[in-house]
Amino acid sequence: MLELKDISKTFKKKGTGLSVQAAKHVSLNIPEQSIVGLVGESGCGKSTLSRMVVGLEKADSGTIALKGKNIDYRNPRDLSHLRKSVQIVFQDPNTTFNPRRTLLASLEEGLVNKGMGKTDRLKKVRDLTDIIGISYANLEKYPHQFSGGQKQRLSIARALLMEPELLVLDEPVSSLDVSVQAQIINLLMDLRKEFGLTYLFISHDLHLVGYVSTLIAVMKSGEIVEQGDAEQILFEPKHSYTKQLFASSPIIH
Ligand SMILES: Nc1ncnc2c1ncn2[C@@H]1O[C@H](COP(=O)(O)OP(=O)(O)O)[C@@H](O)[C@H]1O
Ligand SMILES: [Mg+2]
């Protein structure tokens, strides 16, 4: 579905002359229908990588190919193709929606931009909100009237309305109460089956990544230090850093 080859990205820290290498020669293959888990501690470069995958940030070097075709970030057609096929759900659902618009207006926005008529839009929003377990009547409400878990459900709905093939999930449950996390994870697993989606699932928690993923990539200081089948990484980790991540992540029950 998506292949990153030799991706590097450096940020200059303003006014300090210092720089951070957020991605160092990262190569990562995301096969169709897979769930690739990307795991590493805070600041290792996971979000930067996810932003490059969805075209919100440009790599300094390296290539990103979607279904075998290299994406040229200066070519608007390539970018629009990428944005159609790949959607992202961010960690904090409180920043996803405009606080002054109803949820219905926010959810409809992408479909309006696509030129879809009102009847079709409303039907599509209604069908999807049924699936994610939010009542359509509630969409007249504003973001602050929903809980964090509900807002994350709605963020997922908004991404799926665009009919992506690849969904990038950047710490999708990290800002939620533990009691809600499992519900959102289960919802994501159901949606993947229902829509035949491919996931890039990002988390700092190796046990969580191990629970959901078919393939795992372990990232440390901008580098992928180990990647492979989830079972191999979970049961026969080779890199000392992977073992260290296990020790620092709580077990899910
Ligand atoms: N826009 C930016 N400008 C400068 N530095 C950045 C920017 N975005 C990320 N960084 C730096 O890049 C590194 C990786 O950050 P990030 O990708 O957010 O990591 P993670 O998501 O794994 O916590 C960090 O050192 C962070 O401070
Ligand atoms: Mg992050």
Coordinates of C-alpha atoms and ligand atoms in Angstrom, one line a residue:
M1 CA 0.0 0.0 0.0
L2 CA 2.7 2.4 1.1
E3 CA 6.4 2.2 1.0
L4 CA 8.9 4.6 2.6
K5 CA 12.5 4.4 1.4
D6 CA 15.4 6.0 3.1
I7 CA 13.4 8.9 4.5
S8 CA 15.3 11.6 6.4
K9 CA 14.2 14.8 8.1
T10 CA 16.0 17.4 10.2
F11 CA 14.5 20.2 12.1
K12 CA 16.5 23.3 13.0
K13 CA 15.8 24.6 16.5
K14 CA 15.1 28.3 16.1
G15 CA 17.7 30.6 17.3
T16 CA 19.9 27.9 18.8
G17 CA 21.9 26.7 15.8
L18 CA 21.0 23.2 17.0
S19 CA 19.2 20.6 14.9
V20 CA 17.2 17.5 15.6
Q21 CA 17.2 14.5 13.2
A22 CA 13.6 13.4 13.5
A23 CA 14.0 10.7 10.8
K24 CA 17.2 9.0 9.9
H25 CA 17.1 6.9 6.7
V26 CA 13.8 5.3 7.6
S27 CA 12.5 2.5 5.3
L28 CA 9.2 1.0 6.1
N29 CA 6.8 -1.1 4.0
I30 CA 3.1 -1.1 4.8
P31 CA 1.4 -4.0 2.9
E32 CA -2.3 -3.8 1.9
Q33 CA -4.6 -5.0 4.7
S34 CA -1.8 -5.0 7.3
I35 CA -1.7 -3.2 10.6
V36 CA 1.8 -1.9 11.0
G37 CA 2.6 -0.8 14.5
L38 CA 5.2 2.0 14.9
V39 CA 6.4 2.2 18.5
G40 CA 9.0 4.2 20.3
E41 CA 9.3 6.6 23.2
S42 CA 8.1 10.2 23.1
G43 CA 10.2 12.5 20.9
C44 CA 11.7 9.6 18.8
G45 CA 10.1 10.9 15.6
K46 CA 6.8 9.0 15.2
S47 CA 4.5 12.0 14.6
T48 CA 7.0 13.5 12.2
L49 CA 6.9 10.3 10.2
S50 CA 3.1 10.2 10.3
R51 CA 3.0 13.8 9.1
M52 CA 5.3 12.9 6.2
V53 CA 3.1 9.9 5.3
V54 CA 0.0 12.1 4.9
G55 CA 1.8 14.9 3.2
L56 CA 1.6 17.5 6.0
E57 CA 5.4 17.6 6.2
K58 CA 8.0 17.1 3.5
A59 CA 11.0 14.7 3.8
D60 CA 14.4 16.2 3.2
S61 CA 15.4 13.1 1.3
G62 CA 14.0 9.6 0.4
T63 CA 10.9 8.5 -1.4
I64 CA 7.3 7.6 -0.4
A65 CA 5.4 5.4 -2.8
L66 CA 1.7 4.8 -2.8
K67 CA 0.6 1.6 -4.5
G68 CA 4.0 1.5 -6.3
K69 CA 3.9 5.1 -7.5
N70 CA 6.4 7.6 -6.0
I71 CA 4.7 10.7 -4.6
D72 CA 6.1 14.0 -5.8
Y73 CA 5.2 16.5 -3.0
R74 CA 5.5 19.4 -5.4
N75 CA 2.9 18.0 -7.7
P76 CA -0.6 19.0 -6.7
R77 CA -2.1 15.9 -8.4
D78 CA 0.1 13.6 -6.5
L79 CA -0.7 15.3 -3.2
S80 CA -4.4 15.2 -3.8
H81 CA -4.1 11.5 -4.7
L82 CA -2.3 11.0 -1.4
R83 CA -4.8 12.9 0.6
K84 CA -7.7 10.9 -0.9
S85 CA -6.1 7.6 -0.1
V86 CA -4.6 8.3 3.2
Q87 CA -6.3 9.9 6.3
I88 CA -4.9 10.6 9.8
V89 CA -6.4 10.5 13.3
F90 CA -4.5 12.5 15.8
Q91 CA -3.8 11.9 19.5
D92 CA -5.9 14.7 20.9
P93 CA -9.5 14.8 19.7
N94 CA -9.9 18.2 21.4
T95 CA -7.9 19.8 18.6
T96 CA -9.6 18.0 15.7
F97 CA -12.8 20.0 15.5
N98 CA -13.6 23.7 15.3
P99 CA -15.2 24.6 18.6
R100 CA -17.6 27.0 17.0
R101 CA -19.1 24.5 14.5
T102 CA -21.5 21.7 15.1
L103 CA -20.2 18.2 14.6
L104 CA -22.5 17.8 11.6
A105 CA -20.9 20.9 9.9
S106 CA -17.4 19.5 10.7
L107 CA -18.1 16.0 9.5
E108 CA -19.8 17.3 6.3
E109 CA -16.9 19.7 5.4
G110 CA -14.7 17.2 3.5
L111 CA -17.7 16.0 1.5
V112 CA -18.8 19.6 0.7
N113 CA -15.2 20.1 -0.6
K114 CA -15.6 17.0 -2.8
G115 CA -18.8 18.5 -4.3
M116 CA -21.2 16.0 -2.9
G117 CA -24.9 17.1 -2.8
K118 CA -26.6 17.6 0.6
T119 CA -28.9 14.5 0.5
D120 CA -25.9 12.2 -0.2
R121 CA -23.8 14.0 2.4
L122 CA -26.3 13.6 5.1
K123 CA -27.0 9.9 4.3
K124 CA -23.2 9.2 4.3
V125 CA -22.7 11.0 7.7
R126 CA -25.8 9.2 9.1
D127 CA -24.6 5.7 8.0
L128 CA -21.1 6.3 9.4
T129 CA -22.2 7.7 12.7
D130 CA -24.5 4.7 13.2
I131 CA -21.4 2.4 12.7
I132 CA -19.2 4.3 15.1
G133 CA -22.0 4.4 17.8
I134 CA -22.9 8.1 17.9
S135 CA -26.5 9.1 17.5
Y136 CA -27.1 11.3 14.4
A137 CA -29.4 13.6 16.4
N138 CA -26.4 14.5 18.6
L139 CA -24.5 15.9 15.7
E140 CA -26.2 19.3 16.1
K141 CA -24.1 19.6 19.2
Y142 CA -20.7 21.4 19.6
P143 CA -17.4 19.6 20.3
H144 CA -17.3 20.6 24.0
Q145 CA -20.6 18.7 24.6
F146 CA -19.0 15.4 23.8
S147 CA -16.6 13.3 25.9
G148 CA -13.1 12.6 24.8
G149 CA -13.9 9.1 23.7
Q150 CA -16.9 10.3 21.7
K151 CA -14.8 13.0 20.1
Q152 CA -12.2 10.3 19.1
R153 CA -15.0 8.2 17.6
L154 CA -16.1 11.3 15.6
S155 CA -12.5 12.0 14.5
I156 CA -12.4 8.4 13.2
A157 CA -15.7 8.9 11.4
R158 CA -14.5 12.1 9.8
A159 CA -11.4 10.3 8.5
L160 CA -13.5 7.4 7.2
L161 CA -16.0 9.7 5.4
M162 CA -13.2 10.4 2.9
E163 CA -13.0 6.7 2.1
P164 CA -9.3 6.2 2.7
E165 CA -7.5 3.0 2.0
L166 CA -4.8 3.7 4.6
L167 CA -5.6 5.2 8.0
V168 CA -2.7 6.6 10.0
L169 CA -3.5 6.5 13.8
D170 CA -1.1 8.6 15.7
E171 CA -1.5 7.6 19.4
P172 CA -5.3 7.4 18.9
V173 CA -6.0 6.4 22.5
S174 CA -3.2 8.0 24.5
S175 CA -5.2 11.0 25.6
L176 CA -8.2 8.9 26.7
D177 CA -9.2 7.3 30.0
V178 CA -8.1 3.7 30.3
S179 CA -11.7 2.6 30.5
V180 CA -12.4 4.1 27.1
Q181 CA -9.2 3.0 25.4
A182 CA -10.3 -0.6 24.8
Q183 CA -13.6 0.5 23.3
I184 CA -11.9 2.6 20.8
I185 CA -9.3 -0.1 20.0
N186 CA -12.2 -2.6 19.4
L187 CA -14.0 -0.1 17.2
L188 CA -10.9 0.4 15.1
M189 CA -10.5 -3.4 14.7
D190 CA -14.1 -3.8 13.6
L191 CA -13.9 -0.9 11.2
R192 CA -10.8 -2.3 9.6
K193 CA -12.6 -5.6 8.9
E194 CA -15.8 -3.8 7.6
F195 CA -14.0 -1.5 5.3
G196 CA -10.9 -3.6 4.4
L197 CA -8.6 -0.8 5.7
T198 CA -4.8 -0.8 6.2
Y199 CA -3.5 0.9 9.4
L200 CA -0.3 2.5 10.4
F201 CA -0.8 2.4 14.2
I202 CA 1.5 4.6 16.2
S203 CA 2.0 4.3 20.0
H204 CA 4.6 4.6 22.7
D205 CA 3.2 1.5 24.3
L206 CA 4.7 -1.8 22.9
H207 CA 2.1 -4.0 24.6
L208 CA -0.7 -2.1 22.9
V209 CA 1.1 -2.1 19.5
G210 CA 1.7 -5.8 20.0
Y211 CA -2.0 -6.4 20.7
V212 CA -3.2 -4.8 17.5
S213 CA -0.4 -5.1 14.9
T214 CA 0.5 -7.7 12.3
L215 CA 3.9 -6.1 11.7
I216 CA 5.9 -3.9 14.1
A217 CA 8.6 -1.3 13.6
V218 CA 10.6 -0.1 16.6
M219 CA 11.8 3.5 16.4
K220 CA 14.5 5.1 18.5
S221 CA 16.0 8.7 18.0
G222 CA 14.7 8.9 14.4
E223 CA 15.8 5.4 13.4
I224 CA 14.0 2.1 12.9
V225 CA 16.1 -0.2 15.0
E226 CA 14.1 -3.3 14.5
Q227 CA 11.1 -4.4 12.4
G228 CA 9.4 -7.6 11.5
D229 CA 6.3 -9.8 12.2
A230 CA 4.6 -8.8 15.4
E231 CA 5.1 -12.3 16.8
Q232 CA 8.8 -12.1 16.2
I233 CA 9.2 -8.7 17.8
L234 CA 7.0 -9.7 20.8
F235 CA 8.5 -13.1 21.5
E236 CA 12.0 -12.9 20.1
P237 CA 13.0 -9.2 20.3
K238 CA 16.5 -8.8 19.0
H239 CA 17.3 -5.2 19.9
S240 CA 18.1 -4.3 23.5
Y241 CA 15.9 -1.2 23.0
T242 CA 12.9 -3.3 22.2
K243 CA 13.3 -5.3 25.4
Q244 CA 13.6 -2.0 27.3
L245 CA 10.3 -0.8 25.8
F246 CA 8.6 -4.0 27.0
A247 CA 9.8 -3.3 30.5
S248 CA 8.4 0.3 30.5
S249 CA 5.0 -0.5 29.1
P250 CA 2.0 -1.7 31.2
I251 CA 0.4 -5.0 30.4
I252 CA -3.2 -4.7 29.0
H253 CA -5.8 -6.9 30.5
Ligands
LIG1 N1 8.1 21.5 13.6 C1 9.1 21.1 14.4 N2 10.1 22.0 14.6 C2 11.2 21.7 15.3 N3 11.4 20.5 15.9 C3 10.4 19.6 15.7 C4 9.2 19.8 15.0 N4 8.4 18.7 15.0 C5 9.1 17.8 15.7 N5 10.3 18.3 16.2 C6 11.3 17.5 16.9 O1 11.5 16.3 16.3 C7 11.6 15.3 17.2 C8 10.6 14.2 17.0 O2 9.3 14.7 17.4 P1 8.0 13.9 17.1 O3 7.9 13.4 15.7 O4 6.8 14.7 17.6 O5 8.2 12.6 18.1 P2 7.1 11.6 18.7 O6 5.8 11.7 18.0 O7 7.7 10.3 18.6 O8 6.9 12.0 20.2 C9 11.5 15.9 18.6 O9 12.8 16.2 19.1 C10 10.8 17.2 18.3 O10 11.1 18.2 19.3
MG2 MG 3.9 12.0 18.6

